[in-house]
Amino acid sequence: MSQGLRTSSGGRINRARAVRFTFDGRELSGFEGDTLASALLANGVHLVGRSFKYHRPRGLLTAGAEEPNALVAIRRDAARVTPNLRATEVELYEGLEAHSQNRWPSLKFDAGAINSLLSPFIPAGFYYKTFMWPRRAWHRLYEPRIRAAAGLGLAPEHPDPDSYSNRFAHCDVLVVGAGPAGLAAAQTAAASGARVILCDEQPELGGSLLGEADPGASLGENGRDWLTGTIRALLANPRVTVLTRTTAFGYFPHNLIGLEQRLSEHLAQPDPRQPRERQWQVRARQVVLATGAIERPLVFPGNDRPGVMLAGAVRTYLNRYGVLAGRRAVLVTTHDEAYRSALDLRRAGAAVTIVDARESASGELAEVARTAGLTVHTGTTVIGTHGRLRVKSVRIQRLDAQGRAQGAPERIDCDLVLMSGGYTPSVHLFSQSRGKVAWSEALQAFLPGESPEKVRCAGACRGVFSAAAARRDGESAAALAARDCGHAVNIAIGEPQPVQGAGAAAPGDLPQPGGNPPAKAFVDWQNDVTSRDLLLAAREGFRSIEHVKRYTTTGMATDQGKTSNLNALAIVARQLGKSIPEVGLTTFRMPYTPVTFGSFAGYTRGELFDPIRTTPIHDWAARQGAVFEDVGLWKRARYFPRNGESMHAAVARECEAVRRGCGLFDASTLGKIEVVGKDAVTFMNRLYVNGWTNLAVGRCRYGILLRDDGFIYDDGVVARIAEDRFHVTTTTGGAARVLAMMEDFLQTEWPDLSVWLTSTSEQWSVIALQGPRARQVLEGLVEGVDLSSTALPHMGVAPGKICGVPMRLFRVSFTGELGFEINVPADYGLAVWEAIHAAGEPHGITPYGTESMHVLRAEKGFIIVGQDTDGTVTPDDAGLAWAIGKQKPDFVGKRALERPAMHSPERKQLVGLLTAQPHVVLMEGAQIVADARAIPPSRPIGHVTSSYYSATLGRSIALALVRAGRSRMGQTLYVPMPDGALAVQVTSPVFYDPKGSRLDA
Amino acid sequence: MLLINCPYCGERPELEFVHGGQAHIARPGNPAECSDQQWADYLYRRDNIKGVHAERWRHTHGCGRFFNALRDTTSDLFLATYKVGERPPAQSQQKRATA
């Protein structure tokens, strides 16, 4: 492969190591040290992409992270396709496979380019204006078409097989950016003894210096020695962590910085066992931002053709990668600094013409250029370019004294256009720190001002552009930072370097003939926004820059307007007759450059996505073939299918076993809180609705907990273990929030109460043994407890032993049958469970799961908080007003229950529903209406909260919250479904054994 | 992620804490004497301060204690943290931030 544009020597590439790669299937070759962009350019490939909206041919604009055009997909295999990578940042490796995007059928001939011809008809806001009618066409026609045309790259087809790492780190001083200011800052901070982290997005330290032919020379006194010595010292210092290929993408409160480290993207054969990326969360005591500046394009017609590049980028390709991007170049500029690029190109053998829009160019560099024999057209603007897939010429025109384009246009043939409209300091991270930026008239740039964070800026990102000055600026910033975290600083802390004017130029567009807004003068390359679009938005009445941004989409592409925002702002400001600071900047948000979802997910994928909580009996249930369901973080056995049973069949069998024999249920996930202390009963009285004073030791009670707004928050059985000790149970999902609420009241409202609260949820295994034969099963296993109904009646609690293990035995029932809940220390849970199971075998003992538990409790009309209640249900609504202690002066929620609305007869109340057709099971959540013929939208009067098929009753049952439900007993209501309304009869919510006689079976 | 100085444990990352809403809102001593409006105010009305805000935090994944904090909502900087029952410390910065 020929690398026709490669220079014969120079650059930081390793010419001894050729690297083969493909671009859209074409085999090409570059060198070790190349980026994909520099290698493509070396092969004469200027055309690298198509623009988003008009599908215009686009080439490389930049050489860095700000690149808007050269977005490519890198493919390793079907699962490892990364779209929208900037070719300027993709390091070349052997066998790299790159694909261009947003074109069909090919990059050189793209059918979508028809949009470019249609461009007069699709200006800014086109979507909003056009696709308004007919309305029904939106879903069928407009949206699918727009969606197909939208977006850039394609996502991979398979789940990401790579792993991503996360880590936290702390340091005294974090330095972002390893250019002259960043290197000096890191070195100064390290010399003070501070712990330092230095990060840079590039593979090599040096920042902007890497684009110089002689990187050390621009650093002033002993620059070369200082540069090599500093880098060596930083890498060798154990108190300094140097992170290359690492982008500081976000600045979060209290000096927490997100870093994205790319570990294997540059390797030909990444080790699949190693993480692909590592995301760092660095908590820094002090931050020094040395994030540099981004060169600004100029806005003139045809400024987007392949071969039109930023001047600094051309210089970087030449000096760093040994690529001469063209042989006949035109430099278009408005300031002196860009002349360096022309001079470097000239030295490399290219012919360069300079077009300078300023009236005169008298700076030192301009004189050097003239002396070197370069033609300099001052007072001249560019009014157009030519060339389809590569720029072939530019047209220029003289400006008169008033800055108007006048006179005969002139044409200059060329194969490369360099442009530079000055530099925009990269204040992204500073602004994310909630730092305020201030407009500098001298520099024509927004510069960092005050920030609430402990952050300083150094170098070009605060307008100190020259490398030597940036180095001194970095030293000063780091010395102050090190001092502020308590380190002795040996160097004299100088005043911050004054900002310097070289490279300052007004943003905006170049003057055009007749003052007309030109066509195809691009401001935002990636989103295809032209100066005409911005003027249109201003004419249509958009005044806020935030609105202009959203209307035109300028600055909203994946590059977030790194090259475009300031030009857009200047054009809008001029049109509105305001100054740039009056119009103001749009907000900078993280991430600085796109960050992969994988790196945010880190280790929390698959099994590690969430913790899993299992009970001591879990493995036993799994061996029995239980099907589990997630309840919060818990895994709970839902049913135990035998011989391939369906859930329906298994639940019917399990329910029958409980109703006729006995069933065994793992209730260990119940929340449990031990409330202990001399004021425990006072505490419980104040918190729960029930009266607790009269609850005798050895008895338990169904407790209801409200919020202070009067609505049910949680429920559960509460046992009095001793005068000063309650065993409180909560719902499985509510355990943590109930304890938090208890702690809140105890610590902040009633700190005078002597009460201890302890979560015991995981200390007790709870085995529910339910059914008419439960007592017979248990009899042979317990010691020290009389199981008879007289000694241990319903809602009795007794300490004792089972299988030699200490136990709290509750005689309680969530099934309506005779039942026990055996609490044993969790470590013995499995052994006791197995012993009960073995003892129960002659009685047909049957393990049952949560699904059967739900059916059994619904048959009895027992509510589940969170299913049959929704945060707007009072105890009375749920039919539980009997539980409220009537004598108590106060409890949490009592005052709210006295509000008139809480007594309205129109409140939704819990009722039962029976479908007219007994085998139809209603959908939970289905709405209920009074009139079957009501035409939607009609107002529902309630909804179904629980619905099951009850094998015991041989029909379906449902619980529902229905407006004035208790006054509707026997009425027929309707549940509208897609196939027609289902008739239901309102009944009591207790479907089975309403007298409760089975509890004492 | 904020760094929060628990008065019992010292500086810890926000991950360990739960925010508990506005501080110094005492539950009325005798709710029965409250009018509906007073009770609704206690339940629902909170300040939405631009500047120094007194708020409750709980060191859930630490000591479990509730405490109060003065935080400037415009900068997220904590001016002070203090124990339940203590008065908010006088802050010269508080005046400046709320002025």
PDB file of N, CA and C in Angstrom, chain A residues 168 252-254 256 281 283 434 452 708-709 740 743-745 747-749 890-893 895-896 899-900, chain B residues 1-3 25-27 31 34-36 39 42-44 56 58 64-66 73-78 84:
ATOM      1  N   PHE A 168     -12.520   3.364  42.964  1.00  0.00           N
ATOM      2  CA  PHE A 168     -12.465   4.649  43.636  1.00  0.00           C
ATOM      3  C   PHE A 168     -11.009   4.986  43.890  1.00  0.00           C
ATOM      4  N   PHE A 252     -18.156  16.152  39.361  1.00  0.00           N
ATOM      5  CA  PHE A 252     -19.308  15.992  40.237  1.00  0.00           C
ATOM      6  C   PHE A 252     -19.058  16.705  41.566  1.00  0.00           C
ATOM      7  N   PRO A 253     -20.122  16.935  42.355  1.00  0.00           N
ATOM      8  CA  PRO A 253     -19.964  17.761  43.553  1.00  0.00           C
ATOM      9  C   PRO A 253     -18.872  17.251  44.497  1.00  0.00           C
ATOM     10  N   HIS A 254     -18.306  18.194  45.208  1.00  0.00           N
ATOM     11  CA  HIS A 254     -17.279  17.957  46.215  1.00  0.00           C
ATOM     12  C   HIS A 254     -16.050  17.273  45.618  1.00  0.00           C
ATOM     13  N   LEU A 256     -15.432  15.342  43.107  1.00  0.00           N
ATOM     14  CA  LEU A 256     -15.423  13.961  42.619  1.00  0.00           C
ATOM     15  C   LEU A 256     -15.372  14.017  41.094  1.00  0.00           C
ATOM     16  N   GLN A 281     -13.578   6.837  39.970  1.00  0.00           N
ATOM     17  CA  GLN A 281     -14.201   7.948  40.675  1.00  0.00           C
ATOM     18  C   GLN A 281     -13.145   8.484  41.629  1.00  0.00           C
ATOM     19  N   ARG A 283     -11.760  11.155  44.217  1.00  0.00           N
ATOM     20  CA  ARG A 283     -12.085  12.244  45.146  1.00  0.00           C
ATOM     21  C   ARG A 283     -10.778  12.987  45.393  1.00  0.00           C
ATOM     22  N   ARG A 434     -19.777  23.788  38.312  1.00  0.00           N
ATOM     23  CA  ARG A 434     -20.625  24.942  38.618  1.00  0.00           C
ATOM     24  C   ARG A 434     -19.800  26.219  38.685  1.00  0.00           C
ATOM     25  N   PRO A 452     -17.449  26.972  43.061  1.00  0.00           N
ATOM     26  CA  PRO A 452     -17.603  26.561  44.461  1.00  0.00           C
ATOM     27  C   PRO A 452     -16.673  25.393  44.822  1.00  0.00           C
ATOM     28  N   ASP A 708     -47.878   9.519  58.975  1.00  0.00           N
ATOM     29  CA  ASP A 708     -48.590  10.580  59.670  1.00  0.00           C
ATOM     30  C   ASP A 708     -49.683  11.192  58.803  1.00  0.00           C
ATOM     31  N   ASP A 709     -49.749  10.804  57.527  1.00  0.00           N
ATOM     32  CA  ASP A 709     -50.851  11.278  56.689  1.00  0.00           C
ATOM     33  C   ASP A 709     -52.055  10.346  56.768  1.00  0.00           C
ATOM     34  N   ALA A 740     -36.412   2.164  59.534  1.00  0.00           N
ATOM     35  CA  ALA A 740     -35.958   3.542  59.351  1.00  0.00           C
ATOM     36  C   ALA A 740     -36.963   4.517  59.956  1.00  0.00           C
ATOM     37  N   GLU A 743     -36.670   4.353  63.735  1.00  0.00           N
ATOM     38  CA  GLU A 743     -35.467   5.060  64.174  1.00  0.00           C
ATOM     39  C   GLU A 743     -35.682   6.570  64.103  1.00  0.00           C
ATOM     40  N   ASP A 744     -36.340   6.998  63.045  1.00  0.00           N
ATOM     41  CA  ASP A 744     -36.577   8.422  62.850  1.00  0.00           C
ATOM     42  C   ASP A 744     -37.373   8.979  64.031  1.00  0.00           C
ATOM     43  N   PHE A 745     -38.500   8.348  64.353  1.00  0.00           N
ATOM     44  CA  PHE A 745     -39.309   8.847  65.464  1.00  0.00           C
ATOM     45  C   PHE A 745     -38.555   8.737  66.789  1.00  0.00           C
ATOM     46  N   GLN A 747     -35.267   8.669  67.354  1.00  0.00           N
ATOM     47  CA  GLN A 747     -34.110   9.553  67.496  1.00  0.00           C
ATOM     48  C   GLN A 747     -34.484  11.027  67.496  1.00  0.00           C
ATOM     49  N   THR A 748     -35.517  11.381  66.705  1.00  0.00           N
ATOM     50  CA  THR A 748     -35.743  12.814  66.487  1.00  0.00           C
ATOM     51  C   THR A 748     -36.982  13.354  67.179  1.00  0.00           C
ATOM     52  N   GLU A 749     -38.005  12.528  67.403  1.00  0.00           N
ATOM     53  CA  GLU A 749     -39.220  13.035  68.053  1.00  0.00           C
ATOM     54  C   GLU A 749     -39.291  12.636  69.522  1.00  0.00           C
ATOM     55  N   ASP A 890     -53.087   9.635  70.971  1.00  0.00           N
ATOM     56  CA  ASP A 890     -52.370   9.931  69.726  1.00  0.00           C
ATOM     57  C   ASP A 890     -51.659   8.674  69.261  1.00  0.00           C
ATOM     58  N   PHE A 891     -51.498   8.542  67.981  1.00  0.00           N
ATOM     59  CA  PHE A 891     -50.554   7.602  67.368  1.00  0.00           C
ATOM     60  C   PHE A 891     -50.242   8.155  65.997  1.00  0.00           C
ATOM     61  N   VAL A 892     -49.220   7.658  65.385  1.00  0.00           N
ATOM     62  CA  VAL A 892     -48.811   8.200  64.084  1.00  0.00           C
ATOM     63  C   VAL A 892     -49.951   7.980  63.081  1.00  0.00           C
ATOM     64  N   GLY A 893     -50.456   9.059  62.539  1.00  0.00           N
ATOM     65  CA  GLY A 893     -51.540   8.966  61.569  1.00  0.00           C
ATOM     66  C   GLY A 893     -52.904   9.291  62.140  1.00  0.00           C
ATOM     67  N   ARG A 895     -54.202  11.938  63.775  1.00  0.00           N
ATOM     68  CA  ARG A 895     -54.765  13.254  63.475  1.00  0.00           C
ATOM     69  C   ARG A 895     -55.263  13.323  62.028  1.00  0.00           C
ATOM     70  N   ALA A 896     -54.493  12.708  61.134  1.00  0.00           N
ATOM     71  CA  ALA A 896     -54.878  12.775  59.724  1.00  0.00           C
ATOM     72  C   ALA A 896     -56.173  12.002  59.482  1.00  0.00           C
ATOM     73  N   ARG A 899     -59.472  14.002  59.531  1.00  0.00           N
ATOM     74  CA  ARG A 899     -59.845  14.975  58.498  1.00  0.00           C
ATOM     75  C   ARG A 899     -61.132  14.503  57.802  1.00  0.00           C
ATOM     76  N   PRO A 900     -62.012  15.462  57.430  1.00  0.00           N
ATOM     77  CA  PRO A 900     -63.323  15.077  56.876  1.00  0.00           C
ATOM     78  C   PRO A 900     -63.209  14.135  55.673  1.00  0.00           C
TER      79      PRO A 900
ATOM     80  N   MET B   1     -21.164  13.186  43.788  1.00  0.00           N
ATOM     81  CA  MET B   1     -21.416  12.560  45.090  1.00  0.00           C
ATOM     82  C   MET B   1     -20.852  13.447  46.200  1.00  0.00           C
ATOM     83  N   LEU B   2     -21.731  13.809  47.121  1.00  0.00           N
ATOM     84  CA  LEU B   2     -21.326  14.731  48.173  1.00  0.00           C
ATOM     85  C   LEU B   2     -20.446  14.015  49.195  1.00  0.00           C
ATOM     86  N   LEU B   3     -19.620  14.790  49.867  1.00  0.00           N
ATOM     87  CA  LEU B   3     -18.889  14.316  51.042  1.00  0.00           C
ATOM     88  C   LEU B   3     -19.598  14.900  52.252  1.00  0.00           C
ATOM     89  N   ILE B  25     -38.499  20.568  61.828  1.00  0.00           N
ATOM     90  CA  ILE B  25     -39.956  20.571  61.749  1.00  0.00           C
ATOM     91  C   ILE B  25     -40.418  19.576  62.805  1.00  0.00           C
ATOM     92  N   ALA B  26     -40.850  20.119  63.949  1.00  0.00           N
ATOM     93  CA  ALA B  26     -41.221  19.240  65.058  1.00  0.00           C
ATOM     94  C   ALA B  26     -42.652  18.770  64.867  1.00  0.00           C
ATOM     95  N   ARG B  27     -42.879  17.516  65.200  1.00  0.00           N
ATOM     96  CA  ARG B  27     -44.251  17.011  65.168  1.00  0.00           C
ATOM     97  C   ARG B  27     -45.019  17.708  66.297  1.00  0.00           C
ATOM     98  N   PRO B  31     -51.442  16.737  68.621  1.00  0.00           N
ATOM     99  CA  PRO B  31     -52.038  16.831  67.277  1.00  0.00           C
ATOM    100  C   PRO B  31     -53.532  17.099  67.317  1.00  0.00           C
ATOM    101  N   CYS B  34     -54.510  20.598  66.768  1.00  0.00           N
ATOM    102  CA  CYS B  34     -54.183  21.254  65.494  1.00  0.00           C
ATOM    103  C   CYS B  34     -55.435  21.377  64.641  1.00  0.00           C
ATOM    104  N   SER B  35     -55.528  22.494  63.920  1.00  0.00           N
ATOM    105  CA  SER B  35     -56.567  22.588  62.894  1.00  0.00           C
ATOM    106  C   SER B  35     -56.144  21.728  61.704  1.00  0.00           C
ATOM    107  N   ASP B  36     -57.082  21.435  60.835  1.00  0.00           N
ATOM    108  CA  ASP B  36     -56.734  20.671  59.631  1.00  0.00           C
ATOM    109  C   ASP B  36     -55.626  21.366  58.854  1.00  0.00           C
ATOM    110  N   TRP B  39     -52.278  20.916  60.546  1.00  0.00           N
ATOM    111  CA  TRP B  39     -51.784  19.553  60.358  1.00  0.00           C
ATOM    112  C   TRP B  39     -51.281  19.349  58.923  1.00  0.00           C
ATOM    113  N   TYR B  42     -47.936  20.906  58.647  1.00  0.00           N
ATOM    114  CA  TYR B  42     -46.897  20.051  59.234  1.00  0.00           C
ATOM    115  C   TYR B  42     -46.561  18.889  58.287  1.00  0.00           C
ATOM    116  N   LEU B  43     -47.583  18.322  57.674  1.00  0.00           N
ATOM    117  CA  LEU B  43     -47.338  17.153  56.816  1.00  0.00           C
ATOM    118  C   LEU B  43     -46.634  17.521  55.516  1.00  0.00           C
ATOM    119  N   TYR B  44     -47.099  18.608  54.897  1.00  0.00           N
ATOM    120  CA  TYR B  44     -46.727  18.796  53.495  1.00  0.00           C
ATOM    121  C   TYR B  44     -45.920  20.042  53.186  1.00  0.00           C
ATOM    122  N   ARG B  56     -32.166  17.315  57.182  1.00  0.00           N
ATOM    123  CA  ARG B  56     -31.850  16.118  57.953  1.00  0.00           C
ATOM    124  C   ARG B  56     -31.143  15.108  57.065  1.00  0.00           C
ATOM    125  N   ARG B  58     -29.420  10.945  57.409  1.00  0.00           N
ATOM    126  CA  ARG B  58     -29.211   9.796  58.283  1.00  0.00           C
ATOM    127  C   ARG B  58     -28.049   8.981  57.745  1.00  0.00           C
ATOM    128  N   GLY B  64     -26.078   4.877  61.665  1.00  0.00           N
ATOM    129  CA  GLY B  64     -27.529   4.833  61.713  1.00  0.00           C
ATOM    130  C   GLY B  64     -28.165   6.050  62.353  1.00  0.00           C
ATOM    131  N   ARG B  65     -27.344   7.044  62.745  1.00  0.00           N
ATOM    132  CA  ARG B  65     -27.898   8.196  63.462  1.00  0.00           C
ATOM    133  C   ARG B  65     -28.406   9.272  62.500  1.00  0.00           C
ATOM    134  N   PHE B  66     -29.492   9.909  62.922  1.00  0.00           N
ATOM    135  CA  PHE B  66     -29.959  11.104  62.231  1.00  0.00           C
ATOM    136  C   PHE B  66     -29.151  12.296  62.727  1.00  0.00           C
ATOM    137  N   THR B  73     -27.725  25.281  48.929  1.00  0.00           N
ATOM    138  CA  THR B  73     -28.282  24.557  47.784  1.00  0.00           C
ATOM    139  C   THR B  73     -27.763  25.083  46.451  1.00  0.00           C
ATOM    140  N   THR B  74     -27.154  26.242  46.451  1.00  0.00           N
ATOM    141  CA  THR B  74     -26.640  26.762  45.182  1.00  0.00           C
ATOM    142  C   THR B  74     -25.261  26.197  44.858  1.00  0.00           C
ATOM    143  N   SER B  75     -24.500  25.824  45.888  1.00  0.00           N
ATOM    144  CA  SER B  75     -23.150  25.328  45.640  1.00  0.00           C
ATOM    145  C   SER B  75     -22.976  23.890  46.100  1.00  0.00           C
ATOM    146  N   ASP B  76     -23.969  23.344  46.817  1.00  0.00           N
ATOM    147  CA  ASP B  76     -23.899  22.013  47.402  1.00  0.00           C
ATOM    148  C   ASP B  76     -22.867  21.930  48.537  1.00  0.00           C
ATOM    149  N   LEU B  77     -22.306  23.034  48.966  1.00  0.00           N
ATOM    150  CA  LEU B  77     -21.307  22.976  50.031  1.00  0.00           C
ATOM    151  C   LEU B  77     -22.002  22.900  51.387  1.00  0.00           C
ATOM    152  N   PHE B  78     -21.482  22.031  52.254  1.00  0.00           N
ATOM    153  CA  PHE B  78     -21.998  21.927  53.610  1.00  0.00           C
ATOM    154  C   PHE B  78     -21.291  22.972  54.476  1.00  0.00           C
ATOM    155  N   VAL B  84     -28.862  15.995  66.433  1.00  0.00           N
ATOM    156  CA  VAL B  84     -30.285  16.209  66.678  1.00  0.00           C
ATOM    157  C   VAL B  84     -30.458  16.886  68.033  1.00  0.00           C
TER     158      VAL B  84
END
